[in-house]
PDB file of C-alpha atoms in Angstrom:
ATOM      1  CA  UNK A  18      58.659  70.847  77.705  1.00 59.00           C
ATOM      2  CA  UNK A  19      59.932  68.499  74.982  1.00 73.00           C
ATOM      3  CA  UNK A  20      63.618  68.066  74.268  1.00 90.00           C
ATOM      4  CA  UNK A  21      65.761  65.704  72.244  1.00 89.00           C
ATOM      5  CA  UNK A  22      69.064  64.872  73.905  1.00 92.00           C
ATOM      6  CA  UNK A  23      71.237  63.350  71.219  1.00 94.00           C
ATOM      7  CA  UNK A  24      73.307  64.173  68.158  1.00 94.00           C
ATOM      8  CA  UNK A  25      72.203  66.478  65.385  1.00 95.00           C
ATOM      9  CA  UNK A  26      73.296  66.500  61.731  1.00 95.00           C
ATOM     10  CA  UNK A  27      75.700  69.462  62.006  1.00 96.00           C
ATOM     11  CA  UNK A  28      78.594  70.572  64.135  1.00 98.00           C
ATOM     12  CA  UNK A  29      77.705  73.870  65.781  1.00 98.00           C
ATOM     13  CA  UNK A  30      80.347  75.766  63.786  1.00 98.00           C
ATOM     14  CA  UNK A  31      78.733  74.536  60.553  1.00 98.00           C
ATOM     15  CA  UNK A  32      75.268  75.551  61.749  1.00 98.00           C
ATOM     16  CA  UNK A  33      76.580  79.005  62.618  1.00 98.00           C
ATOM     17  CA  UNK A  34      78.282  79.470  59.230  1.00 98.00           C
ATOM     18  CA  UNK A  35      75.163  78.311  57.379  1.00 98.00           C
ATOM     19  CA  UNK A  36      73.023  80.802  59.278  1.00 98.00           C
ATOM     20  CA  UNK A  37      75.570  83.593  58.792  1.00 98.00           C
ATOM     21  CA  UNK A  38      75.561  82.953  55.045  1.00 98.00           C
ATOM     22  CA  UNK A  39      71.769  83.009  54.940  1.00 98.00           C
ATOM     23  CA  UNK A  40      71.585  86.259  56.888  1.00 98.00           C
ATOM     24  CA  UNK A  41      74.349  87.848  54.808  1.00 98.00           C
ATOM     25  CA  UNK A  42      72.402  87.022  51.663  1.00 97.00           C
ATOM     26  CA  UNK A  43      69.550  89.098  53.066  1.00 97.00           C
ATOM     27  CA  UNK A  44      71.601  91.936  54.560  1.00 97.00           C
ATOM     28  CA  UNK A  45      74.620  93.437  52.781  1.00 97.00           C
ATOM     29  CA  UNK A  46      75.769  95.222  55.932  1.00 98.00           C
ATOM     30  CA  UNK A  47      76.911  91.962  57.557  1.00 98.00           C
ATOM     31  CA  UNK A  48      80.673  91.330  57.332  1.00 98.00           C
ATOM     32  CA  UNK A  49      82.903  88.710  58.966  1.00 98.00           C
ATOM     33  CA  UNK A  50      86.355  89.045  60.530  1.00 98.00           C
ATOM     34  CA  UNK A  51      88.572  86.161  61.628  1.00 98.00           C
ATOM     35  CA  UNK A  52      91.990  85.862  63.291  1.00 97.00           C
ATOM     36  CA  UNK A  53      93.546  83.364  60.860  1.00 96.00           C
ATOM     37  CA  UNK A  54      91.238  80.611  62.103  1.00 97.00           C
ATOM     38  CA  UNK A  55      88.826  80.218  59.197  1.00 96.00           C
ATOM     39  CA  UNK A  56      89.535  76.471  58.898  1.00 95.00           C
ATOM     40  CA  UNK A  57      89.006  75.949  62.618  1.00 95.00           C
ATOM     41  CA  UNK A  58      85.876  78.092  62.694  1.00 96.00           C
ATOM     42  CA  UNK A  59      84.466  76.852  59.381  1.00 97.00           C
ATOM     43  CA  UNK A  60      84.296  80.458  58.182  1.00 98.00           C
ATOM     44  CA  UNK A  61      86.336  79.617  55.071  1.00 97.00           C
ATOM     45  CA  UNK A  62      82.978  78.642  53.581  1.00 97.00           C
ATOM     46  CA  UNK A  63      81.703  82.148  54.271  1.00 98.00           C
ATOM     47  CA  UNK A  64      84.836  83.550  52.593  1.00 98.00           C
ATOM     48  CA  UNK A  65      84.176  81.409  49.511  1.00 98.00           C
ATOM     49  CA  UNK A  66      80.637  82.720  49.206  1.00 97.00           C
ATOM     50  CA  UNK A  67      81.263  86.358  50.219  1.00 98.00           C
ATOM     51  CA  UNK A  68      84.944  87.036  49.429  1.00 97.00           C
ATOM     52  CA  UNK A  69      84.517  90.832  49.528  1.00 97.00           C
ATOM     53  CA  UNK A  70      82.909  90.711  52.971  1.00 98.00           C
ATOM     54  CA  UNK A  71      85.417  88.464  54.736  1.00 98.00           C
ATOM     55  CA  UNK A  72      88.529  89.908  56.407  1.00 98.00           C
ATOM     56  CA  UNK A  73      91.346  87.726  57.735  1.00 97.00           C
ATOM     57  CA  UNK A  74      93.014  89.992  60.271  1.00 97.00           C
ATOM     58  CA  UNK A  75      95.747  87.488  61.091  1.00 95.00           C
ATOM     59  CA  UNK A  76      96.945  86.575  64.566  1.00 94.00           C
ATOM     60  CA  UNK A  77      96.275  90.038  65.953  1.00 94.00           C
ATOM     61  CA  UNK A  78      93.017  89.773  67.822  1.00 96.00           C
ATOM     62  CA  UNK A  79      93.282  93.148  69.532  1.00 96.00           C
ATOM     63  CA  UNK A  80      93.695  94.928  66.214  1.00 97.00           C
ATOM     64  CA  UNK A  81      90.777  92.918  64.810  1.00 98.00           C
ATOM     65  CA  UNK A  82      88.468  94.358  67.479  1.00 98.00           C
ATOM     66  CA  UNK A  83      89.545  97.869  66.468  1.00 98.00           C
ATOM     67  CA  UNK A  84      88.850  97.078  62.819  1.00 98.00           C
ATOM     68  CA  UNK A  85      85.426  95.746  63.781  1.00 98.00           C
ATOM     69  CA  UNK A  86      84.642  98.930  65.707  1.00 98.00           C
ATOM     70  CA  UNK A  87      85.638 101.005  62.702  1.00 98.00           C
ATOM     71  CA  UNK A  88      83.486  98.960  60.329  1.00 98.00           C
ATOM     72  CA  UNK A  89      80.555  99.320  62.704  1.00 98.00           C
ATOM     73  CA  UNK A  90      81.008 103.097  62.785  1.00 98.00           C
ATOM     74  CA  UNK A  91      80.583 103.036  58.980  1.00 97.00           C
ATOM     75  CA  UNK A  92      77.254 101.197  59.194  1.00 97.00           C
ATOM     76  CA  UNK A  93      78.394  97.585  58.871  1.00 98.00           C
ATOM     77  CA  UNK A  94      77.477  94.761  61.248  1.00 98.00           C
ATOM     78  CA  UNK A  95      80.804  93.004  61.895  1.00 98.00           C
ATOM     79  CA  UNK A  96      80.823  89.429  63.168  1.00 98.00           C
ATOM     80  CA  UNK A  97      84.217  88.697  64.713  1.00 98.00           C
ATOM     81  CA  UNK A  98      85.685  85.277  65.541  1.00 98.00           C
ATOM     82  CA  UNK A  99      88.573  83.956  67.564  1.00 98.00           C
ATOM     83  CA  UNK A 100      89.038  81.304  70.213  1.00 97.00           C
ATOM     84  CA  UNK A 101      87.362  82.407  73.444  1.00 97.00           C
ATOM     85  CA  UNK A 102      90.734  82.634  75.205  1.00 96.00           C
ATOM     86  CA  UNK A 103      91.991  85.217  72.722  1.00 96.00           C
ATOM     87  CA  UNK A 104      88.703  87.037  72.089  1.00 97.00           C
ATOM     88  CA  UNK A 105      88.461  87.719  75.817  1.00 96.00           C
ATOM     89  CA  UNK A 106      91.867  87.727  77.546  1.00 95.00           C
ATOM     90  CA  UNK A 107      93.982  89.063  74.703  1.00 95.00           C
ATOM     91  CA  UNK A 108      91.658  91.744  73.321  1.00 96.00           C
ATOM     92  CA  UNK A 109      89.894  93.083  76.408  1.00 97.00           C
ATOM     93  CA  UNK A 110      90.940  96.729  76.154  1.00 97.00           C
ATOM     94  CA  UNK A 111      90.146  96.963  72.444  1.00 98.00           C
ATOM     95  CA  UNK A 112      86.737  95.363  73.017  1.00 98.00           C
ATOM     96  CA  UNK A 113      86.098  97.941  75.729  1.00 98.00           C
ATOM     97  CA  UNK A 114      87.334 101.030  73.867  1.00 98.00           C
ATOM     98  CA  UNK A 115      86.588 100.260  70.212  1.00 98.00           C
ATOM     99  CA  UNK A 116      83.301  98.413  70.705  1.00 98.00           C
ATOM    100  CA  UNK A 117      81.575  99.159  74.014  1.00 98.00           C
ATOM    101  CA  UNK A 118      82.849 102.615  74.968  1.00 97.00           C
ATOM    102  CA  UNK A 119      82.316 103.715  71.361  1.00 97.00           C
ATOM    103  CA  UNK A 120      78.803 102.220  71.393  1.00 97.00           C
ATOM    104  CA  UNK A 121      79.383 100.103  68.323  1.00 98.00           C
ATOM    105  CA  UNK A 122      77.380  97.232  66.933  1.00 98.00           C
ATOM    106  CA  UNK A 123      79.931  94.389  67.031  1.00 98.00           C
ATOM    107  CA  UNK A 124      79.113  90.687  67.390  1.00 98.00           C
ATOM    108  CA  UNK A 125      81.993  88.655  68.843  1.00 98.00           C
ATOM    109  CA  UNK A 126      82.174  84.855  68.653  1.00 98.00           C
ATOM    110  CA  UNK A 127      84.435  83.236  71.258  1.00 98.00           C
ATOM    111  CA  UNK A 128      84.737  79.619  70.194  1.00 97.00           C
ATOM    112  CA  UNK A 129      85.547  76.709  72.495  1.00 97.00           C
ATOM    113  CA  UNK A 130      85.008  78.423  75.856  1.00 96.00           C
ATOM    114  CA  UNK A 131      85.727  76.759  79.182  1.00 96.00           C
ATOM    115  CA  UNK A 132      87.027  73.212  78.697  1.00 96.00           C
ATOM    116  CA  UNK A 133      85.992  72.939  75.024  1.00 96.00           C
ATOM    117  CA  UNK A 134      89.417  73.648  73.498  1.00 92.00           C
ATOM    118  CA  UNK A 135      90.710  70.664  75.444  1.00 87.00           C
ATOM    119  CA  UNK A 136      93.396  69.274  73.121  1.00 85.00           C
ATOM    120  CA  UNK A 137      95.019  72.677  72.620  1.00 86.00           C
ATOM    121  CA  UNK A 138      96.016  72.892  76.262  1.00 83.00           C
ATOM    122  CA  UNK A 139      96.054  75.407  79.062  1.00 87.00           C
ATOM    123  CA  UNK A 140      96.896  78.526  77.062  1.00 89.00           C
ATOM    124  CA  UNK A 141      93.867  77.991  74.827  1.00 92.00           C
ATOM    125  CA  UNK A 142      91.315  77.072  77.496  1.00 92.00           C
ATOM    126  CA  UNK A 143      89.145  80.012  78.515  1.00 93.00           C
ATOM    127  CA  UNK A 144      87.953  79.456  82.070  1.00 95.00           C
ATOM    128  CA  UNK A 145      87.738  83.242  82.537  1.00 96.00           C
ATOM    129  CA  UNK A 146      85.900  84.620  79.502  1.00 97.00           C
ATOM    130  CA  UNK A 147      82.541  85.174  81.224  1.00 97.00           C
ATOM    131  CA  UNK A 148      84.207  86.993  84.100  1.00 97.00           C
ATOM    132  CA  UNK A 149      86.137  89.214  81.685  1.00 97.00           C
ATOM    133  CA  UNK A 150      83.400  89.919  79.165  1.00 98.00           C
ATOM    134  CA  UNK A 151      80.640  90.041  81.767  1.00 97.00           C
ATOM    135  CA  UNK A 152      82.434  92.793  83.656  1.00 97.00           C
ATOM    136  CA  UNK A 153      82.505  95.087  80.617  1.00 98.00           C
ATOM    137  CA  UNK A 154      79.636  97.619  80.715  1.00 98.00           C
ATOM    138  CA  UNK A 155      76.963  97.096  78.107  1.00 97.00           C
ATOM    139  CA  UNK A 156      78.238  93.712  76.946  1.00 98.00           C
ATOM    140  CA  UNK A 157      75.517  91.189  76.131  1.00 98.00           C
ATOM    141  CA  UNK A 158      76.409  87.485  76.378  1.00 98.00           C
ATOM    142  CA  UNK A 159      74.853  84.366  74.851  1.00 98.00           C
ATOM    143  CA  UNK A 160      76.018  80.753  75.232  1.00 98.00           C
ATOM    144  CA  UNK A 161      74.696  78.610  72.372  1.00 98.00           C
ATOM    145  CA  UNK A 162      73.337  75.179  73.311  1.00 98.00           C
ATOM    146  CA  UNK A 163      72.754  73.619  69.896  1.00 98.00           C
ATOM    147  CA  UNK A 164      72.135  74.296  66.205  1.00 98.00           C
ATOM    148  CA  UNK A 165      68.399  74.810  66.712  1.00 98.00           C
ATOM    149  CA  UNK A 166      69.155  77.664  69.090  1.00 98.00           C
ATOM    150  CA  UNK A 167      71.740  79.149  66.721  1.00 98.00           C
ATOM    151  CA  UNK A 168      69.240  79.308  63.867  1.00 98.00           C
ATOM    152  CA  UNK A 169      66.689  81.156  65.997  1.00 98.00           C
ATOM    153  CA  UNK A 170      68.920  83.359  68.174  1.00 98.00           C
ATOM    154  CA  UNK A 171      71.659  84.474  65.750  1.00 98.00           C
ATOM    155  CA  UNK A 172      69.219  86.561  63.646  1.00 98.00           C
ATOM    156  CA  UNK A 173      68.038  88.246  66.852  1.00 98.00           C
ATOM    157  CA  UNK A 174      71.615  89.070  67.820  1.00 98.00           C
ATOM    158  CA  UNK A 175      72.496  90.515  64.418  1.00 98.00           C
ATOM    159  CA  UNK A 176      69.394  92.702  64.419  1.00 97.00           C
ATOM    160  CA  UNK A 177      69.806  93.862  68.031  1.00 98.00           C
ATOM    161  CA  UNK A 178      71.852  96.990  68.820  1.00 97.00           C
ATOM    162  CA  UNK A 179      75.092  96.857  70.761  1.00 98.00           C
ATOM    163  CA  UNK A 180      78.016  94.525  71.271  1.00 98.00           C
ATOM    164  CA  UNK A 181      77.453  90.822  71.918  1.00 98.00           C
ATOM    165  CA  UNK A 182      79.773  88.042  73.021  1.00 98.00           C
ATOM    166  CA  UNK A 183      78.716  84.564  71.851  1.00 98.00           C
ATOM    167  CA  UNK A 184      80.168  81.329  73.257  1.00 98.00           C
ATOM    168  CA  UNK A 185      80.363  78.471  70.743  1.00 98.00           C
ATOM    169  CA  UNK A 186      81.535  74.862  71.182  1.00 98.00           C
ATOM    170  CA  UNK A 187      82.763  74.393  67.609  1.00 96.00           C
ATOM    171  CA  UNK A 188      82.888  70.677  66.925  1.00 96.00           C
ATOM    172  CA  UNK A 189      80.064  69.190  68.960  1.00 97.00           C
ATOM    173  CA  UNK A 190      76.936  67.920  67.209  1.00 97.00           C
ATOM    174  CA  UNK A 191      74.872  67.854  70.380  1.00 97.00           C
ATOM    175  CA  UNK A 192      71.169  68.533  69.939  1.00 97.00           C
ATOM    176  CA  UNK A 193      68.817  69.398  72.770  1.00 98.00           C
ATOM    177  CA  UNK A 194      65.922  71.241  71.174  1.00 98.00           C
ATOM    178  CA  UNK A 195      63.340  70.088  68.659  1.00 96.00           C
ATOM    179  CA  UNK A 196      63.408  71.785  65.273  1.00 95.00           C
ATOM    180  CA  UNK A 197      61.366  74.978  65.241  1.00 94.00           C
ATOM    181  CA  UNK A 198      61.869  75.766  68.944  1.00 96.00           C
ATOM    182  CA  UNK A 199      61.796  79.499  69.671  1.00 97.00           C
ATOM    183  CA  UNK A 200      63.884  81.561  72.077  1.00 98.00           C
ATOM    184  CA  UNK A 201      63.816  85.126  73.383  1.00 98.00           C
ATOM    185  CA  UNK A 202      67.021  87.006  74.131  1.00 98.00           C
ATOM    186  CA  UNK A 203      67.208  87.848  77.810  1.00 97.00           C
ATOM    187  CA  UNK A 204      64.729  85.154  78.837  1.00 98.00           C
ATOM    188  CA  UNK A 205      65.746  81.741  80.127  1.00 98.00           C
ATOM    189  CA  UNK A 206      64.304  78.574  78.601  1.00 98.00           C
ATOM    190  CA  UNK A 207      62.764  75.860  80.758  1.00 97.00           C
ATOM    191  CA  UNK A 208      63.878  72.602  79.159  1.00 98.00           C
ATOM    192  CA  UNK A 209      62.649  69.978  81.630  1.00 98.00           C
ATOM    193  CA  UNK A 210      59.959  70.212  84.282  1.00 97.00           C
ATOM    194  CA  UNK A 211      60.554  69.116  87.867  1.00 97.00           C
ATOM    195  CA  UNK A 212      59.325  69.813  91.370  1.00 97.00           C
ATOM    196  CA  UNK A 213      62.245  69.091  93.699  1.00 98.00           C
ATOM    197  CA  UNK A 214      65.117  71.310  92.597  1.00 98.00           C
ATOM    198  CA  UNK A 215      66.232  73.462  89.672  1.00 98.00           C
ATOM    199  CA  UNK A 216      69.391  72.930  87.638  1.00 98.00           C
ATOM    200  CA  UNK A 217      70.411  76.185  85.949  1.00 98.00           C
ATOM    201  CA  UNK A 218      72.982  75.822  83.181  1.00 98.00           C
ATOM    202  CA  UNK A 219      73.962  77.184  79.782  1.00 98.00           C
ATOM    203  CA  UNK A 220      75.809  76.029  76.701  1.00 98.00           C
ATOM    204  CA  UNK A 221      76.616  72.866  74.781  1.00 98.00           C
ATOM    205  CA  UNK A 222      78.614  71.328  77.651  1.00 98.00           C
ATOM    206  CA  UNK A 223      76.481  72.037  80.702  1.00 98.00           C
ATOM    207  CA  UNK A 224      72.914  71.688  79.387  1.00 98.00           C
ATOM    208  CA  UNK A 225      73.352  68.095  78.088  1.00 98.00           C
ATOM    209  CA  UNK A 226      75.056  67.091  81.336  1.00 98.00           C
ATOM    210  CA  UNK A 227      72.271  68.699  83.393  1.00 98.00           C
ATOM    211  CA  UNK A 228      69.594  66.893  81.376  1.00 98.00           C
ATOM    212  CA  UNK A 229      71.387  63.548  81.626  1.00 98.00           C
ATOM    213  CA  UNK A 230      71.762  64.071  85.379  1.00 98.00           C
ATOM    214  CA  UNK A 231      68.065  64.944  85.669  1.00 98.00           C
ATOM    215  CA  UNK A 232      67.147  61.655  84.021  1.00 97.00           C
ATOM    216  CA  UNK A 233      69.400  59.757  86.441  1.00 98.00           C
ATOM    217  CA  UNK A 234      67.893  61.631  89.381  1.00 98.00           C
ATOM    218  CA  UNK A 235      64.392  60.781  88.173  1.00 97.00           C
ATOM    219  CA  UNK A 236      65.239  57.088  88.447  1.00 97.00           C
ATOM    220  CA  UNK A 237      66.070  57.790  92.113  1.00 96.00           C
ATOM    221  CA  UNK A 238      62.800  59.585  92.788  1.00 97.00           C
ATOM    222  CA  UNK A 239      64.105  63.163  92.472  1.00 98.00           C
ATOM    223  CA  UNK A 240      62.551  65.343  89.785  1.00 98.00           C
ATOM    224  CA  UNK A 241      64.858  68.129  88.665  1.00 98.00           C
ATOM    225  CA  UNK A 242      63.755  71.103  86.610  1.00 98.00           C
ATOM    226  CA  UNK A 243      66.374  72.144  84.025  1.00 98.00           C
ATOM    227  CA  UNK A 244      66.613  75.783  82.926  1.00 98.00           C
ATOM    228  CA  UNK A 245      68.771  76.971  80.035  1.00 98.00           C
ATOM    229  CA  UNK A 246      70.110  80.410  81.016  1.00 98.00           C
ATOM    230  CA  UNK A 247      71.476  80.912  77.503  1.00 98.00           C
ATOM    231  CA  UNK A 248      71.460  84.695  77.870  1.00 98.00           C
ATOM    232  CA  UNK A 249      74.085  85.114  80.563  1.00 98.00           C
ATOM    233  CA  UNK A 250      74.020  88.907  80.451  1.00 98.00           C
ATOM    234  CA  UNK A 251      71.593  90.439  81.023  1.00 98.00           C
ATOM    235  CA  UNK A 252      70.631  87.549  83.301  1.00 98.00           C
ATOM    236  CA  UNK A 253      66.968  86.605  83.579  1.00 98.00           C
ATOM    237  CA  UNK A 254      66.633  87.565  87.246  1.00 98.00           C
ATOM    238  CA  UNK A 255      62.889  86.950  87.264  1.00 98.00           C
ATOM    239  CA  UNK A 256      63.538  83.345  86.261  1.00 98.00           C
ATOM    240  CA  UNK A 257      65.857  82.807  89.237  1.00 98.00           C
ATOM    241  CA  UNK A 258      63.242  84.226  91.609  1.00 98.00           C
ATOM    242  CA  UNK A 259      60.515  82.127  90.001  1.00 98.00           C
ATOM    243  CA  UNK A 260      62.555  78.932  90.227  1.00 98.00           C
ATOM    244  CA  UNK A 261      63.390  79.565  93.882  1.00 98.00           C
ATOM    245  CA  UNK A 262      59.673  79.788  94.582  1.00 97.00           C
ATOM    246  CA  UNK A 263      58.811  76.860  92.306  1.00 97.00           C
ATOM    247  CA  UNK A 264      61.240  74.168  93.508  1.00 98.00           C
ATOM    248  CA  UNK A 265      62.835  75.628  96.632  1.00 97.00           C
ATOM    249  CA  UNK A 266      66.405  74.539  95.768  1.00 98.00           C
ATOM    250  CA  UNK A 267      68.805  75.844  93.113  1.00 98.00           C
ATOM    251  CA  UNK A 268      72.013  74.545  91.545  1.00 98.00           C
ATOM    252  CA  UNK A 269      74.122  76.042  88.756  1.00 98.00           C
ATOM    253  CA  UNK A 270      76.373  74.042  86.438  1.00 98.00           C
ATOM    254  CA  UNK A 271      79.055  76.185  84.868  1.00 96.00           C
ATOM    255  CA  UNK A 272      81.611  75.494  82.121  1.00 97.00           C
ATOM    256  CA  UNK A 273      83.642  78.350  83.574  1.00 97.00           C
ATOM    257  CA  UNK A 274      85.570  79.412  86.657  1.00 96.00           C
ATOM    258  CA  UNK A 275      83.132  78.966  89.533  1.00 95.00           C
ATOM    259  CA  UNK A 276      84.143  82.319  91.039  1.00 94.00           C
ATOM    260  CA  UNK A 277      82.766  84.660  88.390  1.00 95.00           C
ATOM    261  CA  UNK A 278      80.517  82.860  85.934  1.00 96.00           C
ATOM    262  CA  UNK A 279      76.875  81.776  85.895  1.00 98.00           C
ATOM    263  CA  UNK A 280      76.968  80.596  89.506  1.00 97.00           C
ATOM    264  CA  UNK A 281      78.181  83.966  90.723  1.00 97.00           C
ATOM    265  CA  UNK A 282      75.487  85.753  88.717  1.00 98.00           C
ATOM    266  CA  UNK A 283      72.724  83.568  90.188  1.00 98.00           C
ATOM    267  CA  UNK A 284      74.203  83.960  93.687  1.00 98.00           C
ATOM    268  CA  UNK A 285      74.000  87.725  93.231  1.00 98.00           C
ATOM    269  CA  UNK A 286      70.265  87.457  92.551  1.00 98.00           C
ATOM    270  CA  UNK A 287      69.770  85.198  95.573  1.00 98.00           C
ATOM    271  CA  UNK A 288      71.622  87.655  97.815  1.00 98.00           C
ATOM    272  CA  UNK A 289      70.053  90.851  96.489  1.00 97.00           C
ATOM    273  CA  UNK A 290      66.534  89.430  96.504  1.00 97.00           C
ATOM    274  CA  UNK A 291      67.106  87.754  99.894  1.00 97.00           C
ATOM    275  CA  UNK A 292      65.837  84.436  98.609  1.00 97.00           C
ATOM    276  CA  UNK A 293      65.668  81.865 101.375  1.00 95.00           C
ATOM    277  CA  UNK A 294      66.722  78.885  99.292  1.00 97.00           C
ATOM    278  CA  UNK A 295      69.532  76.302  99.485  1.00 97.00           C
ATOM    279  CA  UNK A 296      71.993  76.858  96.659  1.00 98.00           C
ATOM    280  CA  UNK A 297      74.923  74.908  95.216  1.00 97.00           C
ATOM    281  CA  UNK A 298      77.169  75.966  92.367  1.00 97.00           C
ATOM    282  CA  UNK A 299      79.308  73.585  90.308  1.00 98.00           C
ATOM    283  CA  UNK A 300      82.086  75.008  88.168  1.00 97.00           C
ATOM    284  CA  UNK A 301      85.755  74.925  87.338  1.00 96.00           C
ATOM    285  CA  UNK A 302      87.958  75.704  90.366  1.00 94.00           C
ATOM    286  CA  UNK A 303      90.248  78.738  90.399  1.00 94.00           C
ATOM    287  CA  UNK A 304      92.919  77.188  88.219  1.00 94.00           C
ATOM    288  CA  UNK A 305      94.597  77.351  84.819  1.00 93.00           C
ATOM    289  CA  UNK A 306      93.640  74.911  82.095  1.00 90.00           C
ATOM    290  CA  UNK A 307      95.349  71.680  81.108  1.00 90.00           C
ATOM    291  CA  UNK A 308      95.394  69.236  78.210  1.00 91.00           C
ATOM    292  CA  UNK A 309      92.719  66.542  78.313  1.00 92.00           C
ATOM    293  CA  UNK A 310      89.570  65.351  76.607  1.00 94.00           C
ATOM    294  CA  UNK A 311      86.331  67.176  77.288  1.00 95.00           C
ATOM    295  CA  UNK A 312      84.965  64.134  79.128  1.00 96.00           C
ATOM    296  CA  UNK A 313      88.098  63.895  81.283  1.00 95.00           C
ATOM    297  CA  UNK A 314      87.971  67.594  82.165  1.00 96.00           C
ATOM    298  CA  UNK A 315      84.239  67.489  82.956  1.00 97.00           C
ATOM    299  CA  UNK A 316      84.849  64.698  85.454  1.00 97.00           C
ATOM    300  CA  UNK A 317      88.030  66.269  86.858  1.00 96.00           C
ATOM    301  CA  UNK A 318      86.270  69.554  87.593  1.00 97.00           C
ATOM    302  CA  UNK A 319      83.006  68.027  88.797  1.00 97.00           C
ATOM    303  CA  UNK A 320      80.685  69.337  86.084  1.00 97.00           C
ATOM    304  CA  UNK A 321      79.757  65.968  84.576  1.00 98.00           C
ATOM    305  CA  UNK A 322      76.407  64.224  85.087  1.00 98.00           C
ATOM    306  CA  UNK A 323      77.573  61.995  87.938  1.00 98.00           C
ATOM    307  CA  UNK A 324      78.943  64.972  89.864  1.00 98.00           C
ATOM    308  CA  UNK A 325      75.661  66.813  89.286  1.00 98.00           C
ATOM    309  CA  UNK A 326      73.684  63.844  90.625  1.00 98.00           C
ATOM    310  CA  UNK A 327      75.822  63.663  93.765  1.00 98.00           C
ATOM    311  CA  UNK A 328      75.565  67.423  94.334  1.00 98.00           C
ATOM    312  CA  UNK A 329      71.794  67.308  93.754  1.00 98.00           C
ATOM    313  CA  UNK A 330      71.387  64.639  96.415  1.00 97.00           C
ATOM    314  CA  UNK A 331      73.368  66.817  98.843  1.00 97.00           C
ATOM    315  CA  UNK A 332      71.171  69.763  97.887  1.00 97.00           C
ATOM    316  CA  UNK A 333      68.031  67.727  98.614  1.00 96.00           C
ATOM    317  CA  UNK A 334      69.394  66.951 102.084  1.00 96.00           C
ATOM    318  CA  UNK A 335      70.019  70.672 102.592  1.00 94.00           C
ATOM    319  CA  UNK A 336      66.470  71.373 101.493  1.00 94.00           C
ATOM    320  CA  UNK A 337      65.192  68.856 104.037  1.00 91.00           C
ATOM    321  CA  UNK A 338      67.232  70.554 106.769  1.00 88.00           C
ATOM    322  CA  UNK A 339      69.742  67.752 107.006  1.00 69.00           C
ATOM    323  CA  UNK A 340      73.508  67.955 106.815  1.00 57.00           C
TER     324      UNK A 340
END
């Protein structure tokens, strides 16, 4: 499994807009809606190229979801953007009624989930978006890791039926995958091979930290497998079972509230399948957000590489039957 942990040429928002423009050039049914954030999202470039297919709905995210549902009912494929905090918390009922209950084909982008909107402070940090969106029936959720994944997965999302919620770290240029890598919706991606434990993560915050931690662990004689669970709903349950059998120890790393994000979803599989495996979940505690850099918040909440290394060493002791 080859990967390239470094910096790519594009911020993820630019990669997404480029791919949206390409797909819109091939499919006239694609339209874009934004909540007065086109400069932040980069979607002003889409507006310049497709002015008749871009709708600025203003700072009224709930109404925007209703508009998107209506456009979908007329045969369009609406792609909707707002910050993750507003796309989830503020517009939940409209997402449920106008998109999911009505069985519409709406693709929602929640940018800067978890700690990613760091400088904008607690009101703009979405530690809860997976719990909210994941609880809505029929919602499908993807957390983009890098631009390579965006270019391969976004066309699949736009061509798939139903409502999707996509998490996007706007300004990072992180690159994990080699150009041309392929992904399948609903199936996890093994990024790094290992024999001692499995790190399960998703997104442009957690996957790079998990890979960096795995490299540090390797220098200490512990080989960690890293799995990118980029489709968070429906979760790849078979992957969790397979990894439990393969390495015998599981850890999740979650840029989200630890109570109801990726860790909770993996724990559900472990419990339902009665997997006899030591398990640790790292995530944001049950708290509101605060102002701080992404690096500061990663360390504060224990989802940075050093915290992963320390938790992995504890997990190895659990695996060995030690305290």
